mmCIF file with all atom_site columns, C-alpha atoms in Angstrom:
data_model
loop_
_atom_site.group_PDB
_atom_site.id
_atom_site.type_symbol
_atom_site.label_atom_id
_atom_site.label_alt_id
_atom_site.label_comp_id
_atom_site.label_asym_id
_atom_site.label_entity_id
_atom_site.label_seq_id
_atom_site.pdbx_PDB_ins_code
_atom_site.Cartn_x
_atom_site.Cartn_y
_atom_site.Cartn_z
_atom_site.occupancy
_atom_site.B_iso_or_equiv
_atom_site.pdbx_formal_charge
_atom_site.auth_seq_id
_atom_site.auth_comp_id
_atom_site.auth_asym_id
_atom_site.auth_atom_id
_atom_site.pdbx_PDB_model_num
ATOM 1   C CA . UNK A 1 1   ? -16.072 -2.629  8.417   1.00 94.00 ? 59  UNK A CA 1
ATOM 2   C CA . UNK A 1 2   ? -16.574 1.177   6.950   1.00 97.00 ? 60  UNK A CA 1
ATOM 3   C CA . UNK A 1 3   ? -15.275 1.269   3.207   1.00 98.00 ? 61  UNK A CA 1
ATOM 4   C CA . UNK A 1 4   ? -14.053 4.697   1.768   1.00 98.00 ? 62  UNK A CA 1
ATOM 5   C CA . UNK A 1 5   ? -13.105 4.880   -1.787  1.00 97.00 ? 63  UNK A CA 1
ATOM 6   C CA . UNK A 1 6   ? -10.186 7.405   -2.365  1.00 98.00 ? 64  UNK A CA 1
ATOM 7   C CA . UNK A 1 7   ? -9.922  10.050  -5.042  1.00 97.00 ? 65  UNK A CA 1
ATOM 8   C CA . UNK A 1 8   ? -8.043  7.028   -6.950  1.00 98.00 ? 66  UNK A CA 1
ATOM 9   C CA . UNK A 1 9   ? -10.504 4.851   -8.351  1.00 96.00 ? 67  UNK A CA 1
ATOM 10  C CA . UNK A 1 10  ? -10.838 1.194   -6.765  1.00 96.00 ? 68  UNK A CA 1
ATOM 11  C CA . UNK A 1 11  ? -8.295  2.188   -3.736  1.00 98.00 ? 69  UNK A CA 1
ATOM 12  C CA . UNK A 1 12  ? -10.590 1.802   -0.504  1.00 98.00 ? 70  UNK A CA 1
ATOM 13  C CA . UNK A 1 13  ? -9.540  2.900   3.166   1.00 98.00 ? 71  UNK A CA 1
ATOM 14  C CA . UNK A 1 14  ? -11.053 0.373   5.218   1.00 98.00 ? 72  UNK A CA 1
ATOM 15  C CA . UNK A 1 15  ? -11.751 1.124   9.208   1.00 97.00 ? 73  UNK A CA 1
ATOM 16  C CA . UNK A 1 16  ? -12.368 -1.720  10.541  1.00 94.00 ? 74  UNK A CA 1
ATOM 17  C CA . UNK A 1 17  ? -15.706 -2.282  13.753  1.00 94.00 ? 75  UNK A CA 1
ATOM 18  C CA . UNK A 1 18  ? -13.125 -2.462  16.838  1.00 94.00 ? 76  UNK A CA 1
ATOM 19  C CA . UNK A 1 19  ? -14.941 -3.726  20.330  1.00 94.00 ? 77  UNK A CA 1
ATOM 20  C CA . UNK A 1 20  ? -13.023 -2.850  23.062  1.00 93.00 ? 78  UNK A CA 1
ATOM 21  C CA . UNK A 1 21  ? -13.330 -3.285  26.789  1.00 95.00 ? 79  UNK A CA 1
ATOM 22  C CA . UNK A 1 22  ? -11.462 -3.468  30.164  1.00 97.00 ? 80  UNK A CA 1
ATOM 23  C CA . UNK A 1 23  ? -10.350 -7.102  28.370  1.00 95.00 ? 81  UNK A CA 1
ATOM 24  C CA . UNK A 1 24  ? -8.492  -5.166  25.341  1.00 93.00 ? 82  UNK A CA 1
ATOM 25  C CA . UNK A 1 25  ? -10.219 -5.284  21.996  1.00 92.00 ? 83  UNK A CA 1
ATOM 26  C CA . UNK A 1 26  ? -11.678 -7.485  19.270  1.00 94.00 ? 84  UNK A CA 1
ATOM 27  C CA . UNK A 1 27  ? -12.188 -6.747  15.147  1.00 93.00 ? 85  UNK A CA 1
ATOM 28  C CA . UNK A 1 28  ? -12.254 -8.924  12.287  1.00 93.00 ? 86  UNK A CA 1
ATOM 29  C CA . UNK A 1 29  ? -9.779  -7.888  10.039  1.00 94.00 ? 87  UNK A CA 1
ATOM 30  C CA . UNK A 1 30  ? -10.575 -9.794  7.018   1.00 96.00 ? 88  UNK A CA 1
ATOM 31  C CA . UNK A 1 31  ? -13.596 -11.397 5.875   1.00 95.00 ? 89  UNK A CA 1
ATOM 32  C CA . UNK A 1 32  ? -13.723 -12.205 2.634   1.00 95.00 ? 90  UNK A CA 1
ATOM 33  C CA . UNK A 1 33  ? -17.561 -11.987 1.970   1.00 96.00 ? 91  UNK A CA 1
ATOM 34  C CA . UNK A 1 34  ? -17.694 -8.549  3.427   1.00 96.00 ? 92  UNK A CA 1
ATOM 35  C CA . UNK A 1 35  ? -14.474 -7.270  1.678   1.00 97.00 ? 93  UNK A CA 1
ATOM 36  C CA . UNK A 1 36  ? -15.586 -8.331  -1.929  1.00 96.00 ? 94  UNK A CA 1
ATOM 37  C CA . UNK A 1 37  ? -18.939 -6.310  -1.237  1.00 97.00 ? 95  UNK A CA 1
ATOM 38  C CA . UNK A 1 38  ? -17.275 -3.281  0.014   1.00 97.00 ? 96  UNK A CA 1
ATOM 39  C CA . UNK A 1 39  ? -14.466 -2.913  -2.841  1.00 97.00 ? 97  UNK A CA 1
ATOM 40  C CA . UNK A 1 40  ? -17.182 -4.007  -5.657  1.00 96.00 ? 98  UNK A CA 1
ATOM 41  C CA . UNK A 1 41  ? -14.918 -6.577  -7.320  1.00 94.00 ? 99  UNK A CA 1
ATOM 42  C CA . UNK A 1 42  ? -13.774 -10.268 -6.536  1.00 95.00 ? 100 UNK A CA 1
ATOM 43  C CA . UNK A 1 43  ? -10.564 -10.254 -5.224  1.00 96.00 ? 101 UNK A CA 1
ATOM 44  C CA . UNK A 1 44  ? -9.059  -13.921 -4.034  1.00 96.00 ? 102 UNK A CA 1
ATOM 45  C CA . UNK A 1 45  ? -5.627  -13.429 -1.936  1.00 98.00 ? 103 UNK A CA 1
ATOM 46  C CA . UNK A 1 46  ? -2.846  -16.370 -2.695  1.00 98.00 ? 104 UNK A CA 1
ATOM 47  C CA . UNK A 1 47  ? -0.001  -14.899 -0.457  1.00 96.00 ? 105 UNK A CA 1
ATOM 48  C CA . UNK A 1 48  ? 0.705   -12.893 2.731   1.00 97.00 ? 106 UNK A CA 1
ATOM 49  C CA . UNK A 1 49  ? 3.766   -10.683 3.425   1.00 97.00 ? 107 UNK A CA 1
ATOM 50  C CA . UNK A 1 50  ? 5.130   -9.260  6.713   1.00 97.00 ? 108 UNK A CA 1
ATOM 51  C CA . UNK A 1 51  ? 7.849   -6.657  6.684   1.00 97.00 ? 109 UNK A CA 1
ATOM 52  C CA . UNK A 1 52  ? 9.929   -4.829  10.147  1.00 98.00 ? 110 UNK A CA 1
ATOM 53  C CA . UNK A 1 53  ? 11.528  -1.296  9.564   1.00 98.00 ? 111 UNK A CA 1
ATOM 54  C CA . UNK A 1 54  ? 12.957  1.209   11.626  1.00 98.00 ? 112 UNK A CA 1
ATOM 55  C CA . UNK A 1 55  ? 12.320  4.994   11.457  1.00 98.00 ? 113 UNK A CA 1
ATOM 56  C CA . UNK A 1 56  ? 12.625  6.615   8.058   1.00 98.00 ? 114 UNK A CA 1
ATOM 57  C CA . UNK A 1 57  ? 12.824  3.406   6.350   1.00 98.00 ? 115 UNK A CA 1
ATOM 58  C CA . UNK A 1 58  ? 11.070  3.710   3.066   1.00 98.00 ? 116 UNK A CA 1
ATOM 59  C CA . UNK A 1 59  ? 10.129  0.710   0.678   1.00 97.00 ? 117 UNK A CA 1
ATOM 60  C CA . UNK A 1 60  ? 8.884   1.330   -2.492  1.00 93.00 ? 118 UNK A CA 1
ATOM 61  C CA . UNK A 1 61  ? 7.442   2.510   -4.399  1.00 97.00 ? 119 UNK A CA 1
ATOM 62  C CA . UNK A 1 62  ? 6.919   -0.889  -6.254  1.00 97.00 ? 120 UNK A CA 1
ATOM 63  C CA . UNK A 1 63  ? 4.167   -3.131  -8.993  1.00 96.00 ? 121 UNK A CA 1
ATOM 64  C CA . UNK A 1 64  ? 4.088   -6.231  -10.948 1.00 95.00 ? 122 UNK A CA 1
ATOM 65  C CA . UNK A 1 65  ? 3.431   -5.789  -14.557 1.00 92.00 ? 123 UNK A CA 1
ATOM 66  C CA . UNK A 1 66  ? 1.134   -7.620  -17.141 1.00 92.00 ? 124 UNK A CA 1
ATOM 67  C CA . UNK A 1 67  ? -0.318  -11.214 -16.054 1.00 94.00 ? 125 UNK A CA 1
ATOM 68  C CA . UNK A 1 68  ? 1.644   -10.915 -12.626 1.00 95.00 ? 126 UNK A CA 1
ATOM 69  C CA . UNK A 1 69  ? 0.267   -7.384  -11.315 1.00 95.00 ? 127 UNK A CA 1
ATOM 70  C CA . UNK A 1 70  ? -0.704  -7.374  -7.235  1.00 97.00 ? 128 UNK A CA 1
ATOM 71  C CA . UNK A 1 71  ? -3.164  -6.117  -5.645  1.00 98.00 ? 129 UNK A CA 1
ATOM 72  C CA . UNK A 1 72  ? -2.477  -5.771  -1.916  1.00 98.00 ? 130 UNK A CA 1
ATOM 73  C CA . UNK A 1 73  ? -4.434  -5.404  1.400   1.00 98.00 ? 131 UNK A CA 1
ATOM 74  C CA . UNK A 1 74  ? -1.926  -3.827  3.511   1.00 98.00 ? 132 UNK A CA 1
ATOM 75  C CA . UNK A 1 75  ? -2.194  -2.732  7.351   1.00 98.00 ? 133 UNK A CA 1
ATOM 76  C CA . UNK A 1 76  ? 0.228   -2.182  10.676  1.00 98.00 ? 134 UNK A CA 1
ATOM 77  C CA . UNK A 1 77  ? 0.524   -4.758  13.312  1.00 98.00 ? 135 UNK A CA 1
ATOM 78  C CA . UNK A 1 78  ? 3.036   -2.060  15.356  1.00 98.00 ? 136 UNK A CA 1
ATOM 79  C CA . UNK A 1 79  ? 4.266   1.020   14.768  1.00 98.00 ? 137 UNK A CA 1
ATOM 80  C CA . UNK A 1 80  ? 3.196   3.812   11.895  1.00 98.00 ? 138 UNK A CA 1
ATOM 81  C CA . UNK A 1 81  ? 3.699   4.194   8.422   1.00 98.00 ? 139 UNK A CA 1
ATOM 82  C CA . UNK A 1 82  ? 2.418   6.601   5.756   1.00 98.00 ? 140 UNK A CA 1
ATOM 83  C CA . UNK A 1 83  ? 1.177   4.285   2.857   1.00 98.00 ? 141 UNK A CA 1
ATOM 84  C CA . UNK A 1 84  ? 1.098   5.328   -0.337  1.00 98.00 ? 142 UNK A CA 1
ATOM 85  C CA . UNK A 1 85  ? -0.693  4.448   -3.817  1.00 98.00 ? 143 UNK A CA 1
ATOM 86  C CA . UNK A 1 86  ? 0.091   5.899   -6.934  1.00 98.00 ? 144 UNK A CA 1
ATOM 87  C CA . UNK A 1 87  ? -1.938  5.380   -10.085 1.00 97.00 ? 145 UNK A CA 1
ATOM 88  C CA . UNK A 1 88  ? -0.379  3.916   -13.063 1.00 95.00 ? 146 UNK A CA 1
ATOM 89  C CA . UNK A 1 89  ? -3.354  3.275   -15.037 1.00 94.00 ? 147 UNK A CA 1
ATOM 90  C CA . UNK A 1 90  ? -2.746  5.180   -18.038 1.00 91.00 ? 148 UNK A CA 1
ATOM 91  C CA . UNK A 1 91  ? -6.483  5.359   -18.918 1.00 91.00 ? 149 UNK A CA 1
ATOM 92  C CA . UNK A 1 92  ? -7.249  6.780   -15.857 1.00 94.00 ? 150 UNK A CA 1
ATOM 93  C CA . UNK A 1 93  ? -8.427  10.590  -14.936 1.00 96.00 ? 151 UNK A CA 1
ATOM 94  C CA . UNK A 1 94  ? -6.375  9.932   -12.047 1.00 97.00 ? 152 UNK A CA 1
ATOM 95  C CA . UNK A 1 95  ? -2.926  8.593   -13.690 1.00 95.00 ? 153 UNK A CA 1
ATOM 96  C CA . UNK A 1 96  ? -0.233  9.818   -12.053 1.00 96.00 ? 154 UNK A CA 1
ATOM 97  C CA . UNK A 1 97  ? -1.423  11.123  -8.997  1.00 97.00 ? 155 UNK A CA 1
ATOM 98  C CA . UNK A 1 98  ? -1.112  9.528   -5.178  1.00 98.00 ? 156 UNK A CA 1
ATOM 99  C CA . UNK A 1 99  ? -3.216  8.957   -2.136  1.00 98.00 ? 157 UNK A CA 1
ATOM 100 C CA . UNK A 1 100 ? -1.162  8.651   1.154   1.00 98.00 ? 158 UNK A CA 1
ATOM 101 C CA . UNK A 1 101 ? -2.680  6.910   4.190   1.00 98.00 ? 159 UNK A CA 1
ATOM 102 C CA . UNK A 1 102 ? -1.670  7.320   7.784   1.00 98.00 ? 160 UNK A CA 1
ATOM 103 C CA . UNK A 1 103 ? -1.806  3.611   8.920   1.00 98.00 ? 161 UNK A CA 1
ATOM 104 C CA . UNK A 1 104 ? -0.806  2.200   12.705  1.00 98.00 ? 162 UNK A CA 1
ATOM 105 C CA . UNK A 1 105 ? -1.416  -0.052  15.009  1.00 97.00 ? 163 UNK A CA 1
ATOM 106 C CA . UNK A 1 106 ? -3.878  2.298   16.948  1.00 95.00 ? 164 UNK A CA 1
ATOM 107 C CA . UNK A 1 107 ? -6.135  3.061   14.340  1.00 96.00 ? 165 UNK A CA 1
ATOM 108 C CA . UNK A 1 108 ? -6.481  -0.043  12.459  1.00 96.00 ? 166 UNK A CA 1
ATOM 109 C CA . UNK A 1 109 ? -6.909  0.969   9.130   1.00 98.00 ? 167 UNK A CA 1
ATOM 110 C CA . UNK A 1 110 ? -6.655  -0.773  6.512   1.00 98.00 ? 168 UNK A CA 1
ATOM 111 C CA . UNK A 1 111 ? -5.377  0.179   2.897   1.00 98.00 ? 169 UNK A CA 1
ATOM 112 C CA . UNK A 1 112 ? -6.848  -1.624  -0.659  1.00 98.00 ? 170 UNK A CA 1
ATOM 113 C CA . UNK A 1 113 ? -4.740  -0.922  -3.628  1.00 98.00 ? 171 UNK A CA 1
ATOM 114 C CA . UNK A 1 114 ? -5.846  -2.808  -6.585  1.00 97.00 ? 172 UNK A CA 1
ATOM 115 C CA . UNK A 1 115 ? -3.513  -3.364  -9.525  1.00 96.00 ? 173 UNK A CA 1
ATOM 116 C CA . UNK A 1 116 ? -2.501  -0.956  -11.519 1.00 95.00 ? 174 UNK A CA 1
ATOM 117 C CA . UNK A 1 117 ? -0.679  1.578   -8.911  1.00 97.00 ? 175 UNK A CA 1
ATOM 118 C CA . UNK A 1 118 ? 2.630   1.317   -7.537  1.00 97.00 ? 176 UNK A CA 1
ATOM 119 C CA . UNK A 1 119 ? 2.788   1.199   -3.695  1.00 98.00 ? 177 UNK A CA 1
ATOM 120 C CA . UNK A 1 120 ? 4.666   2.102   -0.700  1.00 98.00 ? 178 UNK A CA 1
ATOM 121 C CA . UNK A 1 121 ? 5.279   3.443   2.804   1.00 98.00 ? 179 UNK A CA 1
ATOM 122 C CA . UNK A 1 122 ? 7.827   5.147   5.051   1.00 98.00 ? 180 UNK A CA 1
ATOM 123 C CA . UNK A 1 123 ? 8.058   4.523   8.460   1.00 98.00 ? 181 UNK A CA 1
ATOM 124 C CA . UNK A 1 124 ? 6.978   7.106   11.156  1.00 98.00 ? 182 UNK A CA 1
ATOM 125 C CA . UNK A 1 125 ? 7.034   5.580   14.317  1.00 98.00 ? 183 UNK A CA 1
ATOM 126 C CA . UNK A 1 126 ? 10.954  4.116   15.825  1.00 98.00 ? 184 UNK A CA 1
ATOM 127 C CA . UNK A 1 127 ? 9.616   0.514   14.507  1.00 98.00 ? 185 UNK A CA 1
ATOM 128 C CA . UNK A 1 128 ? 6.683   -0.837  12.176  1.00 98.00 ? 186 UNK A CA 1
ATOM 129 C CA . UNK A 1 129 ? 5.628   -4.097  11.487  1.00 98.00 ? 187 UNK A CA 1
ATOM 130 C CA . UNK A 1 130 ? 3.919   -4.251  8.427   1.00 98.00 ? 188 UNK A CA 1
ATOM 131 C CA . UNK A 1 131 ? 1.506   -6.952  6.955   1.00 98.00 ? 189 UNK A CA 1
ATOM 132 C CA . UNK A 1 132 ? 0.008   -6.718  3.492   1.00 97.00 ? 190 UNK A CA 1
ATOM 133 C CA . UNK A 1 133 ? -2.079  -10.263 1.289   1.00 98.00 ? 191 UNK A CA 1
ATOM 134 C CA . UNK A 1 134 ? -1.262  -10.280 -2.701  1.00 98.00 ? 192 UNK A CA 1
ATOM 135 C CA . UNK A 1 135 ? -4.268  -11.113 -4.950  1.00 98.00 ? 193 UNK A CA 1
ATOM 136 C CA . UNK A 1 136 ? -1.152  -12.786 -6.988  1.00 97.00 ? 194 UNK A CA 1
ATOM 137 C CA . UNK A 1 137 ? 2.392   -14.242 -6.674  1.00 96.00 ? 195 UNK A CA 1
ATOM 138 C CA . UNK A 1 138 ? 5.174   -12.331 -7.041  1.00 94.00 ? 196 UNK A CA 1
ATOM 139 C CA . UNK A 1 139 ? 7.295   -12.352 -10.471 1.00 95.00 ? 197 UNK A CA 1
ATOM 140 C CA . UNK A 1 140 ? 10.784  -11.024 -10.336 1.00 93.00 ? 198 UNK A CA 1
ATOM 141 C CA . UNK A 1 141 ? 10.498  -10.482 -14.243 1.00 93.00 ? 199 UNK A CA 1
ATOM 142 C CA . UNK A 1 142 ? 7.546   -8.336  -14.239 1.00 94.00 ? 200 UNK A CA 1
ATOM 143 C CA . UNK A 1 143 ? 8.640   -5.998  -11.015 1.00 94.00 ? 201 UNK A CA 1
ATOM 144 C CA . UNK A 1 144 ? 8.880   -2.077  -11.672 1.00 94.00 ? 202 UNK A CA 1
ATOM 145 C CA . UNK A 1 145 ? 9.159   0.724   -9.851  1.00 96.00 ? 203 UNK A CA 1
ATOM 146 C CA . UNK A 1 146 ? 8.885   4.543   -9.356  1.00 96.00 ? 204 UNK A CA 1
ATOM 147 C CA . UNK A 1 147 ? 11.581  6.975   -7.826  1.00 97.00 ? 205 UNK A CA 1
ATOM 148 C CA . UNK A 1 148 ? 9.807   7.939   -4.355  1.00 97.00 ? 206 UNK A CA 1
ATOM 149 C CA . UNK A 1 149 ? 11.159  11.905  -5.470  1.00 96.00 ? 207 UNK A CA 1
ATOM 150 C CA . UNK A 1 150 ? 9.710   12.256  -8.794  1.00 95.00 ? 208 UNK A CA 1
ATOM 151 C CA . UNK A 1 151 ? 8.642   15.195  -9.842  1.00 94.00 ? 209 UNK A CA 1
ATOM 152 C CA . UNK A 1 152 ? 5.830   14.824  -11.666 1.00 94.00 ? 210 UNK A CA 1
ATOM 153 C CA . UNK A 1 153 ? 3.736   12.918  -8.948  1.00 97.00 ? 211 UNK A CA 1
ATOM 154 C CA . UNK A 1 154 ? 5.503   15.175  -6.004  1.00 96.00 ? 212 UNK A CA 1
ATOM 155 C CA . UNK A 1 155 ? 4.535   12.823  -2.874  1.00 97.00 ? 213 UNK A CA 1
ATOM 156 C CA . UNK A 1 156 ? 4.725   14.520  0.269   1.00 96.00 ? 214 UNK A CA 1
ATOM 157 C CA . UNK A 1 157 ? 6.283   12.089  2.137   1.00 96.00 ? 215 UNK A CA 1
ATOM 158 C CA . UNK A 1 158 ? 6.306   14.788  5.350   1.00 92.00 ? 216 UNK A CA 1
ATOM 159 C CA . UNK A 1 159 ? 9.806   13.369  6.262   1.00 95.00 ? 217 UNK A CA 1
ATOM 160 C CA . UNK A 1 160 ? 13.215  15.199  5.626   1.00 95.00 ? 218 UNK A CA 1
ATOM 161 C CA . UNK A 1 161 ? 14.192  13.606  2.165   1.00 91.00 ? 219 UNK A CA 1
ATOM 162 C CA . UNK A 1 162 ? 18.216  13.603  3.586   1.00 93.00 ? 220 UNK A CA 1
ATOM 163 C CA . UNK A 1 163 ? 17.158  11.434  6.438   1.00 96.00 ? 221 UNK A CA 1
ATOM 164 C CA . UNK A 1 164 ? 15.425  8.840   4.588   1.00 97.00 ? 222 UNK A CA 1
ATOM 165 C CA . UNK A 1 165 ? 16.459  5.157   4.603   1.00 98.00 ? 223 UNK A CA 1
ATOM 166 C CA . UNK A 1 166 ? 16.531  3.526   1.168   1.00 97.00 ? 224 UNK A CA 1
ATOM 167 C CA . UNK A 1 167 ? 17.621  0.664   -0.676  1.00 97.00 ? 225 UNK A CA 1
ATOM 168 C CA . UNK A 1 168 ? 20.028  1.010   -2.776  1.00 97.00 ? 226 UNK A CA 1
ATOM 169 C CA . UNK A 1 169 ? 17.834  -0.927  -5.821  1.00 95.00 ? 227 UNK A CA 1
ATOM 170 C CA . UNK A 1 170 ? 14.980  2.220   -4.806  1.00 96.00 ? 228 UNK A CA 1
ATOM 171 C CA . UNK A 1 171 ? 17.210  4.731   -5.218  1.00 96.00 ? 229 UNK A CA 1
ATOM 172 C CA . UNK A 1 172 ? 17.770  4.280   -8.782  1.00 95.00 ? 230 UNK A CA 1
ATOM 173 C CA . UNK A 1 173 ? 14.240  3.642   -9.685  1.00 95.00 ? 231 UNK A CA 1
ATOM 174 C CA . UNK A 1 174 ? 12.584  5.891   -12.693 1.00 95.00 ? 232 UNK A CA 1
ATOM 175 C CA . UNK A 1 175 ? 10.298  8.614   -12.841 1.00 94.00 ? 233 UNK A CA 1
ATOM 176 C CA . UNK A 1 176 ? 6.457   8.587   -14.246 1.00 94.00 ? 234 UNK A CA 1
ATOM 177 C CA . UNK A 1 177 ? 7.454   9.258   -17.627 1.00 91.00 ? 235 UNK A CA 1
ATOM 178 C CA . UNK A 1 178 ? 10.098  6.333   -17.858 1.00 87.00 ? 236 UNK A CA 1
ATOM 179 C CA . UNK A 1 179 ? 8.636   4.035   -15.794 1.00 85.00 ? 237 UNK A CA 1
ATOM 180 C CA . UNK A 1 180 ? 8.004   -0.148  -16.923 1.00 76.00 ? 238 UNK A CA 1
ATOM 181 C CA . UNK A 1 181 ? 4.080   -0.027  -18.279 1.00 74.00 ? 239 UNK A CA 1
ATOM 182 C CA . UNK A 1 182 ? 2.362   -2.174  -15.577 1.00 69.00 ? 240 UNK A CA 1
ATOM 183 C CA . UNK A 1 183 ? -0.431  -3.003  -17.846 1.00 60.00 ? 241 UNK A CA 1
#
C-alpha cells in the first residue's frame, strides 16, 4: 500500500498493491498494522458504512463535533465518485480549504480523512457503491455540516450545480463562516 499525504494535513490517498492475472485480481484493502504506519497515528475503526447512489447524487458535506468526531476510511466498491475533504481545523494553515479525490472501482484508491474536516462525494458514474469505516460512532447531536456551494471554500465539484441530486437536510446546510465548530 503507497501512502500520499494531501496538501491537508493528516488526509492520506492510499493506492493500494493490486495483483492481477488471467484469474482477476487480489489486494488487501485494510491492514491495520500497515495503515497505522502509513498515516502516523493510531486509528482503531468501531463501525462500517455502505451507501448506493445514482448519478449526480451528492452526500455531504458532513462531521461529528467534540467527543463524537469521525474519522473515515472511505473507498468505491462500483461505480465513481469525486470525494471530498474539507478542513475545519481552525488552527490549521490549511482551514478552509478542500482536497477532492477521484475514487472508483478501477483504481482502488482509497481516501483517509481524519477528524476535523467535513466530508463528501458526488457521484460520477450512473451508480456507486460506496464503503467508508468510522474511527467512532455516530452521534445525531454532534452532526454538522457545510453547504456543498459555499463560497468561501469554492469546491469544484466539475458537475452542473442545476443537475445535482441533494437532500433536502444538505441543501440548507451553512457556509464556513457559520458552520457548528467541530472541535
Amino acid at each position: 500500500m503507497k501512502f500520499i499525504e494531501t496538501k491537508l494535513k493528516g488526509c492520506f490517498i492510499l493506492e493500494p498493491k493490486i495483483i492481477k492475472d488471467e484469474r482477476g485480481y487480489f489486494m488487501e484493502s485494510f491492514n491495520e498494522k500497515t495503515f497505522q504506519e502509513g498515516v502516523g497515528q493510531k486509528v482503531t475503526f468501531v463501525q462500517d458504512n455502505q451507501s448506493f447512489s445514482t448519478k449526480g447524487v451528492l452526500r455531504g458535506l458532513h462531521y461529528q463535533c467534540g467527543a463524537h468526531a469521525q474519522a473515515k476510511l472511505v473507498r468505491v466498491l462500483d461505480g465513481e465518485v469525486l470525494d471530498v475533504a474539507v478542513d475545519l481545523r481552525p488552527e490549521s494553515d490549511t482551514f478552509g480549504q478542500y482536497e477532492a479525490v477521484l475514487l472508483s472501482a478501477e483504481n482502488q484508491t482509497q481516501f483517509f480523512v481524519p477528524r476535523g474536516f467535513a466530508h463528501g462525494f458526488l457521484v460520477l458514474s450512473e451508480t456507486a457503491t460506496f464503503f467508508y469505516k468510522c474511527d467512532n460512532f455516530y452521534n445525531k447531536e454532534s452532526e454538522g455540516g457545510l453547504m456543498y456551494k459555499d463560497n468561501t471554500v469554492n469546491i469544484d465539484w466539475n458537475f452542473p450545480i442545476q443537475d445535482l441530486i441533494i437532500s433536502d437536510k444538505d441543501k440548507v446546510l451553512p457556509n464556513l463562516q457559520n458552520a457548528k465548530k467541530v472541535w
